[in-house]
PDB file of C-alpha atoms in Angstrom:
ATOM      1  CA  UNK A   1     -56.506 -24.053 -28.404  1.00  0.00           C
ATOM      2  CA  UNK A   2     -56.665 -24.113 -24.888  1.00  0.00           C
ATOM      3  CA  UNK A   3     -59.605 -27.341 -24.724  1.00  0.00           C
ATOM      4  CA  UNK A   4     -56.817 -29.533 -24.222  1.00  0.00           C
ATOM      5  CA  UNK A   5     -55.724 -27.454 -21.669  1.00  0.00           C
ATOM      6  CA  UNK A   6     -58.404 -27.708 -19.761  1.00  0.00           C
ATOM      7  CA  UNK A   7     -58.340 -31.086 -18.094  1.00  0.00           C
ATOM      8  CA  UNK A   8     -54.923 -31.554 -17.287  1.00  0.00           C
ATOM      9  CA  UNK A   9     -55.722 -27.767 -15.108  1.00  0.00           C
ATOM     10  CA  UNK A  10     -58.568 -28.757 -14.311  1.00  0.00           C
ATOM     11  CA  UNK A  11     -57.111 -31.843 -12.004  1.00  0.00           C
ATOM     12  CA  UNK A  12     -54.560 -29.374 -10.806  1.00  0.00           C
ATOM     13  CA  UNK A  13     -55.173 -28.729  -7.081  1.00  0.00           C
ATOM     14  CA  UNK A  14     -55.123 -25.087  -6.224  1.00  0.00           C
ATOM     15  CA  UNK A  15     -52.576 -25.197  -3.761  1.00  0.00           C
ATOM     16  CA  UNK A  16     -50.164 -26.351  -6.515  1.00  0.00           C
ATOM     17  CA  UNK A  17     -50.676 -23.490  -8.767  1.00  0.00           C
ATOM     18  CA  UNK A  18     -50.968 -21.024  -6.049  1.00  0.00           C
ATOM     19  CA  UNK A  19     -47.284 -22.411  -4.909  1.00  0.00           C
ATOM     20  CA  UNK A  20     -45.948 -22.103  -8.405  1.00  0.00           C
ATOM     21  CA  UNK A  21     -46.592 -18.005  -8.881  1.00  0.00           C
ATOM     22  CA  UNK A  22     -45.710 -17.721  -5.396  1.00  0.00           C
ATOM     23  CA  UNK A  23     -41.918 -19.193  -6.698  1.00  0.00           C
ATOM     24  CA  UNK A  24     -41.890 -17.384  -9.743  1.00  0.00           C
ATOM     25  CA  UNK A  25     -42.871 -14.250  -7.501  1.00  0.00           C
ATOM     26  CA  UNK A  26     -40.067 -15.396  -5.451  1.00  0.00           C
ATOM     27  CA  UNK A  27     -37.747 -15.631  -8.336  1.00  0.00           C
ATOM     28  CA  UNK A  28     -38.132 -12.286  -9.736  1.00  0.00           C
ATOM     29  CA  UNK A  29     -37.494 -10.216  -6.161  1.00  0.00           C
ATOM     30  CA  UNK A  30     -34.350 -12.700  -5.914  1.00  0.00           C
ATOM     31  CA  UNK A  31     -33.354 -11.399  -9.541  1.00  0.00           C
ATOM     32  CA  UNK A  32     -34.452  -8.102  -8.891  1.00  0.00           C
ATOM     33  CA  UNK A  33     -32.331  -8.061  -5.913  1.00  0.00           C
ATOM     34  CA  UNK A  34     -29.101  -9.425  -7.309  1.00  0.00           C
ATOM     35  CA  UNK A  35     -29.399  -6.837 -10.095  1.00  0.00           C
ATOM     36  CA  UNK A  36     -29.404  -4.079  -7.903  1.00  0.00           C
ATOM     37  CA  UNK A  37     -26.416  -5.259  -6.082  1.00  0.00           C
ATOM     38  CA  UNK A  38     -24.494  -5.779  -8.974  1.00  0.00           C
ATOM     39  CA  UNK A  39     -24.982  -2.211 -10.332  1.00  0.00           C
ATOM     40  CA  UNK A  40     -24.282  -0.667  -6.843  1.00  0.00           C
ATOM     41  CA  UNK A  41     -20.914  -2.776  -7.150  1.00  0.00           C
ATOM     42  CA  UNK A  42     -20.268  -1.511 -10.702  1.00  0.00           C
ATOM     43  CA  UNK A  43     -21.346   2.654  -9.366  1.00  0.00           C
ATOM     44  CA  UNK A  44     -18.064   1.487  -6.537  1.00  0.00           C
ATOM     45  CA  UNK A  45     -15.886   0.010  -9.035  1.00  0.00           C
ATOM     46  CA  UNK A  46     -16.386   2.772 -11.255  1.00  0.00           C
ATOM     47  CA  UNK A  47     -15.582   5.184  -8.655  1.00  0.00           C
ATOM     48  CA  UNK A  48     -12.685   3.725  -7.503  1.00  0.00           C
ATOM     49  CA  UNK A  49     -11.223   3.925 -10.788  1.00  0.00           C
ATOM     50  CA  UNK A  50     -11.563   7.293 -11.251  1.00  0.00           C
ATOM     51  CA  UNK A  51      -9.647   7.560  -7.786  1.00  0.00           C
ATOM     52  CA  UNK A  52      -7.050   5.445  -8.879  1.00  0.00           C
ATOM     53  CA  UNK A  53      -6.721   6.963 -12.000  1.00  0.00           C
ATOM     54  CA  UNK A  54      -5.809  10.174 -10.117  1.00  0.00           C
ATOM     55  CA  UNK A  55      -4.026   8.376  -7.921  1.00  0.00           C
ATOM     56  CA  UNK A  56      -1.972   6.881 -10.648  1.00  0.00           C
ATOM     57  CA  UNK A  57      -0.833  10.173 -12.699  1.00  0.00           C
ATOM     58  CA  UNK A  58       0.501  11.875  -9.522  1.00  0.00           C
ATOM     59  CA  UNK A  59       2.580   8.416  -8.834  1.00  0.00           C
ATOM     60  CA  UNK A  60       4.108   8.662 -12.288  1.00  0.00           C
ATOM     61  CA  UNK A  61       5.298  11.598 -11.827  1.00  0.00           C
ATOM     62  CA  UNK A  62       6.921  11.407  -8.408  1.00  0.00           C
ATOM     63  CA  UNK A  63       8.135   8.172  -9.220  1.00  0.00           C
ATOM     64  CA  UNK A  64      10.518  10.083 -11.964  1.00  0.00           C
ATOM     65  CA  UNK A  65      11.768  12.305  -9.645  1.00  0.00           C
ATOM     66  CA  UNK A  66      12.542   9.443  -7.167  1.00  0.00           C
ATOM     67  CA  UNK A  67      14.487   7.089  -9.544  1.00  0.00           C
ATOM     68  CA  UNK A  68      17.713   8.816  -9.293  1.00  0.00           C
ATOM     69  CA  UNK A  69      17.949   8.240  -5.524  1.00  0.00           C
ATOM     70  CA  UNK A  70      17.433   4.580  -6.520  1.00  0.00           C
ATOM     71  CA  UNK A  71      19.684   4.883  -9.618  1.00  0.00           C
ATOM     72  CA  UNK A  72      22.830   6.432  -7.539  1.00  0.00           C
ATOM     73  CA  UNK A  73      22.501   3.971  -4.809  1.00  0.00           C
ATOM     74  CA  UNK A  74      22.765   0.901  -6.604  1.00  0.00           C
ATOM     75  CA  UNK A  75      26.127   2.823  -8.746  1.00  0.00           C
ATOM     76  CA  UNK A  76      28.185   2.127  -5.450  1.00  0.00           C
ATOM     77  CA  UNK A  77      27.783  -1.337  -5.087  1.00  0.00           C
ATOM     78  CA  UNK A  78      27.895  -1.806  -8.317  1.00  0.00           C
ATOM     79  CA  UNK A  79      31.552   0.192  -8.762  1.00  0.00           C
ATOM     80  CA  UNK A  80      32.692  -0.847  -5.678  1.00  0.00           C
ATOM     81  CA  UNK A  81      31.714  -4.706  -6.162  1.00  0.00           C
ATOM     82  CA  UNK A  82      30.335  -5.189  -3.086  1.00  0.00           C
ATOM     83  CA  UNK A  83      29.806  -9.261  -1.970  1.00  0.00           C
ATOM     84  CA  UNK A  84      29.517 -11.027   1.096  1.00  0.00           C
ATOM     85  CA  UNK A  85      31.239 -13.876   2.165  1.00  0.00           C
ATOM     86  CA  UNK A  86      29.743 -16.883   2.078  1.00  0.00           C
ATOM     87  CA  UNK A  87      30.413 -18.776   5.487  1.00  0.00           C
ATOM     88  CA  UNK A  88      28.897 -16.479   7.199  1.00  0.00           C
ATOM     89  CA  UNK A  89      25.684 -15.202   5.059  1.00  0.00           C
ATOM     90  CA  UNK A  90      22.926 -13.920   7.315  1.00  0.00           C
ATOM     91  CA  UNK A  91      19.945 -12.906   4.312  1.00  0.00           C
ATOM     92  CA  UNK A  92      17.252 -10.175   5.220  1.00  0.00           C
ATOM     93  CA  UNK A  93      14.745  -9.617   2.372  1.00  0.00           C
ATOM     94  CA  UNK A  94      12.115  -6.688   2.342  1.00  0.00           C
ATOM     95  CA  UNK A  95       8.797  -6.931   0.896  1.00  0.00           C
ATOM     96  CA  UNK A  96       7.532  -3.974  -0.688  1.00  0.00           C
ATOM     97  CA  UNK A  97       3.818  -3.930  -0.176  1.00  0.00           C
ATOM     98  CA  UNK A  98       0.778  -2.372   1.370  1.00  0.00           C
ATOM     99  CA  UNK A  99      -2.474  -2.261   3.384  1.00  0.00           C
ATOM    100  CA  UNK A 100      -4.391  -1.954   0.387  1.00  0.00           C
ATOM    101  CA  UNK A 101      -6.319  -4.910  -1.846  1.00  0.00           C
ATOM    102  CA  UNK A 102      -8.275  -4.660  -4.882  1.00  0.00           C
ATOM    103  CA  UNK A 103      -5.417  -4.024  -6.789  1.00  0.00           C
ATOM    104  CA  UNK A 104      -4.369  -7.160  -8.929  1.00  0.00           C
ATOM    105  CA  UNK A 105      -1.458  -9.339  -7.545  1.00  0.00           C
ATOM    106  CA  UNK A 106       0.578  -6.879  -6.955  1.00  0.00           C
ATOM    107  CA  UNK A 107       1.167  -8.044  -3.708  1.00  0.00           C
ATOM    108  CA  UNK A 108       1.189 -11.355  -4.302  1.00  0.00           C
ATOM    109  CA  UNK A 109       3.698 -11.366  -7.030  1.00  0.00           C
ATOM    110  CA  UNK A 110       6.660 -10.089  -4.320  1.00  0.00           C
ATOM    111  CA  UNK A 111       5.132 -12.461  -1.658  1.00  0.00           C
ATOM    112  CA  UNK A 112       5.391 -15.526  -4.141  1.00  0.00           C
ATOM    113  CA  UNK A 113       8.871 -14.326  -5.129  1.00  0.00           C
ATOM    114  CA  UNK A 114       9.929 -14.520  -1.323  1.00  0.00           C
ATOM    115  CA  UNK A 115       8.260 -17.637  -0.811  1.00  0.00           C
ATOM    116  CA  UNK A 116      10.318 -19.432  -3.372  1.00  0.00           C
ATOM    117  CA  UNK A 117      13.877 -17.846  -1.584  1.00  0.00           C
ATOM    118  CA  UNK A 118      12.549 -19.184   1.875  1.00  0.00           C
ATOM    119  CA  UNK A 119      11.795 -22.800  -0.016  1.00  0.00           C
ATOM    120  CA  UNK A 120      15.308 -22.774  -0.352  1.00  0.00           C
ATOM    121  CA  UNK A 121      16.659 -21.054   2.580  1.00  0.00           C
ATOM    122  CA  UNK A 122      14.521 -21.381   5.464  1.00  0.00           C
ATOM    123  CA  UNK A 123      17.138 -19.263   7.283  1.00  0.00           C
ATOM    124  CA  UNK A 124      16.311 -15.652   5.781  1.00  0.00           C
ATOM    125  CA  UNK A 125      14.792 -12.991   8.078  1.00  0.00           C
ATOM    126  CA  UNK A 126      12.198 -10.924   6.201  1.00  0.00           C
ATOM    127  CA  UNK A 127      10.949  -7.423   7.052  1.00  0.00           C
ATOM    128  CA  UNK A 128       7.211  -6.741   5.732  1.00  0.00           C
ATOM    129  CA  UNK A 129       6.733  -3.439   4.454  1.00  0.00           C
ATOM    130  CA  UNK A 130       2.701  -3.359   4.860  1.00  0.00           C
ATOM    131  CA  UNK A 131       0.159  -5.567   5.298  1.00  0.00           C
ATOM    132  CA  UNK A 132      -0.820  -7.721   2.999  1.00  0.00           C
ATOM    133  CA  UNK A 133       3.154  -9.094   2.127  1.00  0.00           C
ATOM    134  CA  UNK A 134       2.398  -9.852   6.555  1.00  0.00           C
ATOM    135  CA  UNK A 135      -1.057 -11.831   5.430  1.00  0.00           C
ATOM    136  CA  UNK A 136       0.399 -13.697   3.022  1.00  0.00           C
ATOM    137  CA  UNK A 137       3.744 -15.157   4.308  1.00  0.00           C
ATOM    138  CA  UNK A 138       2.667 -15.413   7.927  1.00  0.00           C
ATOM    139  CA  UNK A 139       0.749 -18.619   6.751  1.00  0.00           C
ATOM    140  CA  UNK A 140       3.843 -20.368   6.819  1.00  0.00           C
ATOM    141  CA  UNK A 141       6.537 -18.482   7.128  1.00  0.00           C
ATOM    142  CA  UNK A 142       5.303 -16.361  10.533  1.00  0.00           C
ATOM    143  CA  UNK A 143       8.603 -17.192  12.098  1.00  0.00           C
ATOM    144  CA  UNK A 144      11.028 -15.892   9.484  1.00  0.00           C
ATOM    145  CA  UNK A 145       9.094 -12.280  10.090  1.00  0.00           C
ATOM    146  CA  UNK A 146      10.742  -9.800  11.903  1.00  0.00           C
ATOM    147  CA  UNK A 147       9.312  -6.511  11.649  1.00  0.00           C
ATOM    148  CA  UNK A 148       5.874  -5.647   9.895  1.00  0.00           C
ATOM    149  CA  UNK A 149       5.543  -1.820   8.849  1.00  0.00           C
ATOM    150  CA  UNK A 150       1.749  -1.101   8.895  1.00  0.00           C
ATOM    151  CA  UNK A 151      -0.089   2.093   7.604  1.00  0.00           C
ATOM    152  CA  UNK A 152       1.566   1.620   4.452  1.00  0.00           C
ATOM    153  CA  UNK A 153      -0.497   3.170   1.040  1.00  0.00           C
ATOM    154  CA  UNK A 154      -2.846   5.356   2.089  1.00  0.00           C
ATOM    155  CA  UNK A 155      -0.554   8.263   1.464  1.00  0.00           C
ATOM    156  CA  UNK A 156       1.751   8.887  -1.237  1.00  0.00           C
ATOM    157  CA  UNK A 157       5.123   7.559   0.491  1.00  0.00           C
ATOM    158  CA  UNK A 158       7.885  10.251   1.111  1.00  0.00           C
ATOM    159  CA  UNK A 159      11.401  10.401   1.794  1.00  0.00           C
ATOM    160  CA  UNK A 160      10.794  11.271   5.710  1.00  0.00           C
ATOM    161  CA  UNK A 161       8.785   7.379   5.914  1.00  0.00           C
ATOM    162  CA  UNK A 162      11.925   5.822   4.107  1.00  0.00           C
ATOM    163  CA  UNK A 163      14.039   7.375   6.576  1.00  0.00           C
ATOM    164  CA  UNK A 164      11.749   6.389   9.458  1.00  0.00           C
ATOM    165  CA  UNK A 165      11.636   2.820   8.075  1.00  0.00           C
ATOM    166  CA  UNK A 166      15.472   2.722   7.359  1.00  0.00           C
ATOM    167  CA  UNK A 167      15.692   3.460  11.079  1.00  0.00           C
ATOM    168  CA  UNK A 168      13.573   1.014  12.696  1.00  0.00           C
ATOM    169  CA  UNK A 169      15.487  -1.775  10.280  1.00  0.00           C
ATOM    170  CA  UNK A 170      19.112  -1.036  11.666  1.00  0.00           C
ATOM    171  CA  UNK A 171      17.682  -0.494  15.212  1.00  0.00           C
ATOM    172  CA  UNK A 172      16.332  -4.042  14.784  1.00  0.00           C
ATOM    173  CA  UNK A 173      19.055  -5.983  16.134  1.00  0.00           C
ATOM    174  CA  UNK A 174      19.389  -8.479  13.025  1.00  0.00           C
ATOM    175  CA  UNK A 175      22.535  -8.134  11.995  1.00  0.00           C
ATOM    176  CA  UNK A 176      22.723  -9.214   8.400  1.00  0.00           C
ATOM    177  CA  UNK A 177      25.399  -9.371   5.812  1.00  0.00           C
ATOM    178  CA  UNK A 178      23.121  -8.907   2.683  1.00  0.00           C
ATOM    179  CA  UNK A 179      19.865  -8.850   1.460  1.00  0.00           C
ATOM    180  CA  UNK A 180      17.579  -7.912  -0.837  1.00  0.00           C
ATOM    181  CA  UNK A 181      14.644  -5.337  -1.186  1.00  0.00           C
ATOM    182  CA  UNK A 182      12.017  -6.644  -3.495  1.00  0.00           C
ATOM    183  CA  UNK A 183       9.330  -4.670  -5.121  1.00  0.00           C
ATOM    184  CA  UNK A 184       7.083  -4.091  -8.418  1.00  0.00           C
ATOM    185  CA  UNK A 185       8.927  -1.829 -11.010  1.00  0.00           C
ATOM    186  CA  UNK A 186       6.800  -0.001 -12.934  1.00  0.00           C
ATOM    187  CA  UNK A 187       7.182  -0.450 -16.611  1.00  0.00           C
ATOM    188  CA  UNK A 188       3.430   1.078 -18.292  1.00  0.00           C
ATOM    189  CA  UNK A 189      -0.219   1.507 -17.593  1.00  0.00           C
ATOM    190  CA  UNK A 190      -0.728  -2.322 -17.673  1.00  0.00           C
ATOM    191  CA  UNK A 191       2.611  -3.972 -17.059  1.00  0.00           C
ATOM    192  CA  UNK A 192       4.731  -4.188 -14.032  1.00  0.00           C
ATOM    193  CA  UNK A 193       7.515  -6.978 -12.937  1.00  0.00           C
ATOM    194  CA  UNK A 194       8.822  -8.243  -9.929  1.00  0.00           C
ATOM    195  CA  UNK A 195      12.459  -7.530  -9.344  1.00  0.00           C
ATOM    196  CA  UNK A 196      15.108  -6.855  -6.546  1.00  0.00           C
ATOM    197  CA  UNK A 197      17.802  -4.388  -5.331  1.00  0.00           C
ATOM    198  CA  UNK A 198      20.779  -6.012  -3.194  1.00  0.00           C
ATOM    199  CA  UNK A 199      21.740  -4.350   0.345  1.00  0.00           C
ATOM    200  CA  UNK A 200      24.829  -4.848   1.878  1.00  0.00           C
ATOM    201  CA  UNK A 201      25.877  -4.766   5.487  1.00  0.00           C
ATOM    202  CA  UNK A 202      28.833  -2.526   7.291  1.00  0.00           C
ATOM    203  CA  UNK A 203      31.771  -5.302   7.005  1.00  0.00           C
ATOM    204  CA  UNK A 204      30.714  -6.368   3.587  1.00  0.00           C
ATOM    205  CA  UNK A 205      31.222  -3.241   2.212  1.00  0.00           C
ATOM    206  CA  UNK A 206      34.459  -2.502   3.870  1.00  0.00           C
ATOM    207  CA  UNK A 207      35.871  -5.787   2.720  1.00  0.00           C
ATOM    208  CA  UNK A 208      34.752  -5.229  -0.583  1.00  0.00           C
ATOM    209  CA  UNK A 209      37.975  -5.232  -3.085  1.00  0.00           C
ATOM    210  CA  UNK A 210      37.376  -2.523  -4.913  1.00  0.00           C
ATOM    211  CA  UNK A 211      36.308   0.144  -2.057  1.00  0.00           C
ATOM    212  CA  UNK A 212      40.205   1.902  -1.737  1.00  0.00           C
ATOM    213  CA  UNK A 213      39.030   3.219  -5.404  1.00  0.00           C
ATOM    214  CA  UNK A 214      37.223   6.165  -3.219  1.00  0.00           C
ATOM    215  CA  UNK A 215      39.025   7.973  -1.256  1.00  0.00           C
ATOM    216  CA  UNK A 216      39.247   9.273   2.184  1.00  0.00           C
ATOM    217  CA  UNK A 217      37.135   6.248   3.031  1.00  0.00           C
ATOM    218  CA  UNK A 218      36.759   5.828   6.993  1.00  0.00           C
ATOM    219  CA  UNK A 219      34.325   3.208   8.897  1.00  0.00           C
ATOM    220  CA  UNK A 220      31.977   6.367  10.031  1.00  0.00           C
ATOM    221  CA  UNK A 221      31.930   7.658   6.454  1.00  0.00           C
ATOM    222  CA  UNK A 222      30.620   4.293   4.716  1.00  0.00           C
ATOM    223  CA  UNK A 223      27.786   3.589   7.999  1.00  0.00           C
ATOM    224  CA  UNK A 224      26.714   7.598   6.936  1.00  0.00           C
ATOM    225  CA  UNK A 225      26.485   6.705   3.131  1.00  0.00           C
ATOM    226  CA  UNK A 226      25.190   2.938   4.263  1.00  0.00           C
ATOM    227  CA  UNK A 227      22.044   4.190   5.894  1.00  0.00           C
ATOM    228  CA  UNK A 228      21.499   7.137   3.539  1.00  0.00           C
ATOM    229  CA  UNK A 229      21.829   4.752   0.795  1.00  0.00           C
ATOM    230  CA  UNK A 230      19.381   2.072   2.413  1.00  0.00           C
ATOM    231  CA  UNK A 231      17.220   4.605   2.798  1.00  0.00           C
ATOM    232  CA  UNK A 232      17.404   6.010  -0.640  1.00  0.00           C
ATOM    233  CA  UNK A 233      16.985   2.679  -2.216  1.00  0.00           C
ATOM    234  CA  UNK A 234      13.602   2.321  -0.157  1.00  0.00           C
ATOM    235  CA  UNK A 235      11.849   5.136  -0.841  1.00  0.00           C
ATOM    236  CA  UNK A 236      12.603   4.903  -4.562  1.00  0.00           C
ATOM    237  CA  UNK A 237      11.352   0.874  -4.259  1.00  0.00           C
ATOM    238  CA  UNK A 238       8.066   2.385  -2.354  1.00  0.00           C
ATOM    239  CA  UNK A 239       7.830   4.529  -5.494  1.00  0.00           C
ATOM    240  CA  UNK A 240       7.892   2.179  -7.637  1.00  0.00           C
ATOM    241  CA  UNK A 241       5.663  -0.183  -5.757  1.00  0.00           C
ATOM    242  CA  UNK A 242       3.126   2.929  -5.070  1.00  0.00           C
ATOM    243  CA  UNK A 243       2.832   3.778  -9.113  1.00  0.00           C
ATOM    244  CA  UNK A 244       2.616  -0.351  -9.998  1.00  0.00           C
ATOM    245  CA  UNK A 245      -0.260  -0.509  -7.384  1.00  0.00           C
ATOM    246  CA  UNK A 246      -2.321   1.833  -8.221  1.00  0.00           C
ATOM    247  CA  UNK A 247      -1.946   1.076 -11.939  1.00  0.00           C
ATOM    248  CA  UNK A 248      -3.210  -2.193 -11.499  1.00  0.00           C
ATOM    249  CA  UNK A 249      -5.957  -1.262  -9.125  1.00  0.00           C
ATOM    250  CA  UNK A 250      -7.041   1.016 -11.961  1.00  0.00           C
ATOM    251  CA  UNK A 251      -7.140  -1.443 -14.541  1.00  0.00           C
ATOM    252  CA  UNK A 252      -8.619  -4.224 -12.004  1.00  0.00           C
ATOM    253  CA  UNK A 253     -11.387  -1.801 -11.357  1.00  0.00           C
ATOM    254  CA  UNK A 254     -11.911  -1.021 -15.155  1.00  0.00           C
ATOM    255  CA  UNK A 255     -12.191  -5.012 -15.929  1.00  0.00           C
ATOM    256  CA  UNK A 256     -14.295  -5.183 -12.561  1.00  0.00           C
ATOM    257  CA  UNK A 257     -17.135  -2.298 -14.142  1.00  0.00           C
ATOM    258  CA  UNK A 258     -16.975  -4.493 -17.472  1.00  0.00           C
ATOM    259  CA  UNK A 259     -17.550  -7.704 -15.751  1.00  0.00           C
ATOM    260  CA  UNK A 260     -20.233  -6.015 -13.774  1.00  0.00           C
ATOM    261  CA  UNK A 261     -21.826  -4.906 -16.655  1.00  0.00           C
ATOM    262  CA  UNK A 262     -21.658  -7.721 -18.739  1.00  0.00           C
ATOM    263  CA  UNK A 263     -23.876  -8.973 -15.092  1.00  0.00           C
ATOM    264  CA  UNK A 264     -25.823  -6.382 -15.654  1.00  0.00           C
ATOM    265  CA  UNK A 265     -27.162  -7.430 -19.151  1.00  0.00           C
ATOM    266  CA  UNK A 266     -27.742 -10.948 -18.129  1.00  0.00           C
ATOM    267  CA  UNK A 267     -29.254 -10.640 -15.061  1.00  0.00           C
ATOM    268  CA  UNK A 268     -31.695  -7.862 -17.248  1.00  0.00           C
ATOM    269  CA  UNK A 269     -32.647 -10.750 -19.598  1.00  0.00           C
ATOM    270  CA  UNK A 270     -33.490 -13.463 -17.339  1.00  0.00           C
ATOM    271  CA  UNK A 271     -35.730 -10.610 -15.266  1.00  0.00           C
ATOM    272  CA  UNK A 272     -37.462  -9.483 -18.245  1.00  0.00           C
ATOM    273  CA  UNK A 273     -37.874 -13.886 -19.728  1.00  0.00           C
ATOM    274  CA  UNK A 274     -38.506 -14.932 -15.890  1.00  0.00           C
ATOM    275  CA  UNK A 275     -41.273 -12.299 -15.487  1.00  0.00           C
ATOM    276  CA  UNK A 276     -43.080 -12.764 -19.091  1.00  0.00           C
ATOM    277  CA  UNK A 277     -43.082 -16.923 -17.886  1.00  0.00           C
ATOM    278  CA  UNK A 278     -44.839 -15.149 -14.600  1.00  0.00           C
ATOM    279  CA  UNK A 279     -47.375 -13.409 -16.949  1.00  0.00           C
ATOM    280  CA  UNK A 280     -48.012 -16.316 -19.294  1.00  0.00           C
ATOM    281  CA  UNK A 281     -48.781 -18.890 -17.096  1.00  0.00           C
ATOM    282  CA  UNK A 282     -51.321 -16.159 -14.474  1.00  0.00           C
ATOM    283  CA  UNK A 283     -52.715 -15.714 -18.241  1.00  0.00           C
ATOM    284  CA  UNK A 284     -53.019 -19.401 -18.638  1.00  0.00           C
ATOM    285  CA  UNK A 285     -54.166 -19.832 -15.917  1.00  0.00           C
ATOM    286  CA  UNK A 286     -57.337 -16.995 -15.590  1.00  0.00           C
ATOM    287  CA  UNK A 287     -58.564 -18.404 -19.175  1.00  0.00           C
ATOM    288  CA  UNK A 288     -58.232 -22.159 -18.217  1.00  0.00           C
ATOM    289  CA  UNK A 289     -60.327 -21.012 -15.328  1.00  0.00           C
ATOM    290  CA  UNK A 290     -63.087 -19.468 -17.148  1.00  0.00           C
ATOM    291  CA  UNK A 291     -63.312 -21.977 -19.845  1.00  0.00           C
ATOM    292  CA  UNK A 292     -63.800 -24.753 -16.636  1.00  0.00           C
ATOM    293  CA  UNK A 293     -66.345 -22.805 -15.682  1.00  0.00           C
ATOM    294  CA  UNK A 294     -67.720 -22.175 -18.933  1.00  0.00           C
ATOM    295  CA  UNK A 295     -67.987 -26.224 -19.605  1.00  0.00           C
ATOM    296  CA  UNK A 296     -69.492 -26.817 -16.265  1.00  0.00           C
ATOM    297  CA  UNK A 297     -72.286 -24.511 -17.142  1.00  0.00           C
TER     298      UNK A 297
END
């Protein structure tokens, strides 16, 4: 079997063959490599599912209690038919992000949504509500930004930052007539949607036509319920946006482990093929060796 093998070894130089076990040497520590890498990613991704997964049932149920602030706020604008006037429309839109990645697009779905407003009106001022809404529009939209709110999901958010955040926006010194807050609404486990709540300014609400409906109505009364509505309607939209985030990052993680294992598997079969070529061919070459030697004698 291996006579015919012989000769064509034989004129082999030793170099050559000596360089080819090195590189299939070379090839298994490269795979061997790789596959440990790939399960300490899938022993991370695994982890940080569980997390989220934690994470996720104590969002659901704060988000329940949050959505009648959100519900009632939107009631009065609704009632009261609240529009601004045209000729003098100054927009502000807030993204509703955070710091955090891994997590899906979740943030890019609100940042794509605001990117196709400012398409169309290059004039509207937009307030970032964490980082990665910042990353994204900054490429070429910096100069429409006017605020960034950082240290956004690390924590659960609570009423006291939506207060602190409704703050810093009228303190701003953008005086808008209307605008829109746009966030993730949560809808289950694996589905979320991109949608908005409309905010209204001082004078648009006062000149709204249906506002003598409520009574004893003055200008301090509506700027109290104006920022305690603003600041209703964001902590209910950081709710929301909290409980869609780490939803997705828990099902991104759980397609990240399968991915990784699926990795896992292949990477295992080319080790276990690449290493048995290593074996056969050192085999090959020992008894091509000893039959040279065996004809020379």
């Amino acid at each position: 079997m291996f006579k015919s093998v012989v000769p064509v070894l034989s004129q082999v130089p030793a170099e050559l063959c000596l360089g080819q076990q090195n590189r299939g040497m070379a090839t298994l520590k490269a795979i061997s490599i790789r596959l440990k890498s790939v399960k300490n990613i899938q022993k991370i991704t695994q982890s940080m599912k569980m997390v989220s997964a934690a994470k996720y049932s104590r969002a659901e149920r704060d988000l329940k209690q949050a959505r009648p602030y959100g519900v009632g706020a939107q009631q009065f604008y609704e009632k009261a038919e609240v529009a601004p006037k045209e000729e003098d429309s100054k927009k502000l839109y807030i993204a509703i992000t955070s710091d955090r990645g891994l997590c899906g697009a979740v943030h890019t779905g609100v940042a794509r949504y605001i990117r196709g407003e400012l398409a169309t009106d290059p004039n509207i001022k937009v307030i970032c509500v964490g980082d990665k809404s910042r990353a994204i529009l900054s490429r070429l939209y910096g100069k429409n930004i006017e605020m960034v709110a950082n240290e956004i999901g690390r924590l659960p958010p609570t009423f006291l930052d939506a207060a602190k955040l409704c703050n810093a926006i009228l303190n701003l010194g953008y005086e808008y007539t209307d605008g829109k807050i746009i966030y993730n609404k949560f809808k289950s486990v694996v589905s979320y949607q991109v949608q908005d709540i409309p905010i209204f300014s001082l004078k648009s609400v006062e000149s709204a036509e249906k506002l003598p409906v409520y009574d004893s109505l003055d200008s301090e009364v509506v700027q109290s319920y104006l920022e305690f509505s603003l600041a209703s309607l964001l902590f209910y939209t950081m709710k929301e946006g909290a409980c869609s985030e780490q939803s997705s990052r828990m099902t991104a993680m759980d397609n990240a482990s399968k991915n990784a294992g699926e990795m896992i598997d292949k990477l295992t079969l080319t080790f276990n093929r690449t290493r048995q070529a290593v074996i056969t061919r050192e085999l090959i070459e020992i008894i091509s060796g000893a039959s040279a030697l065996e004809s020379k004698d």
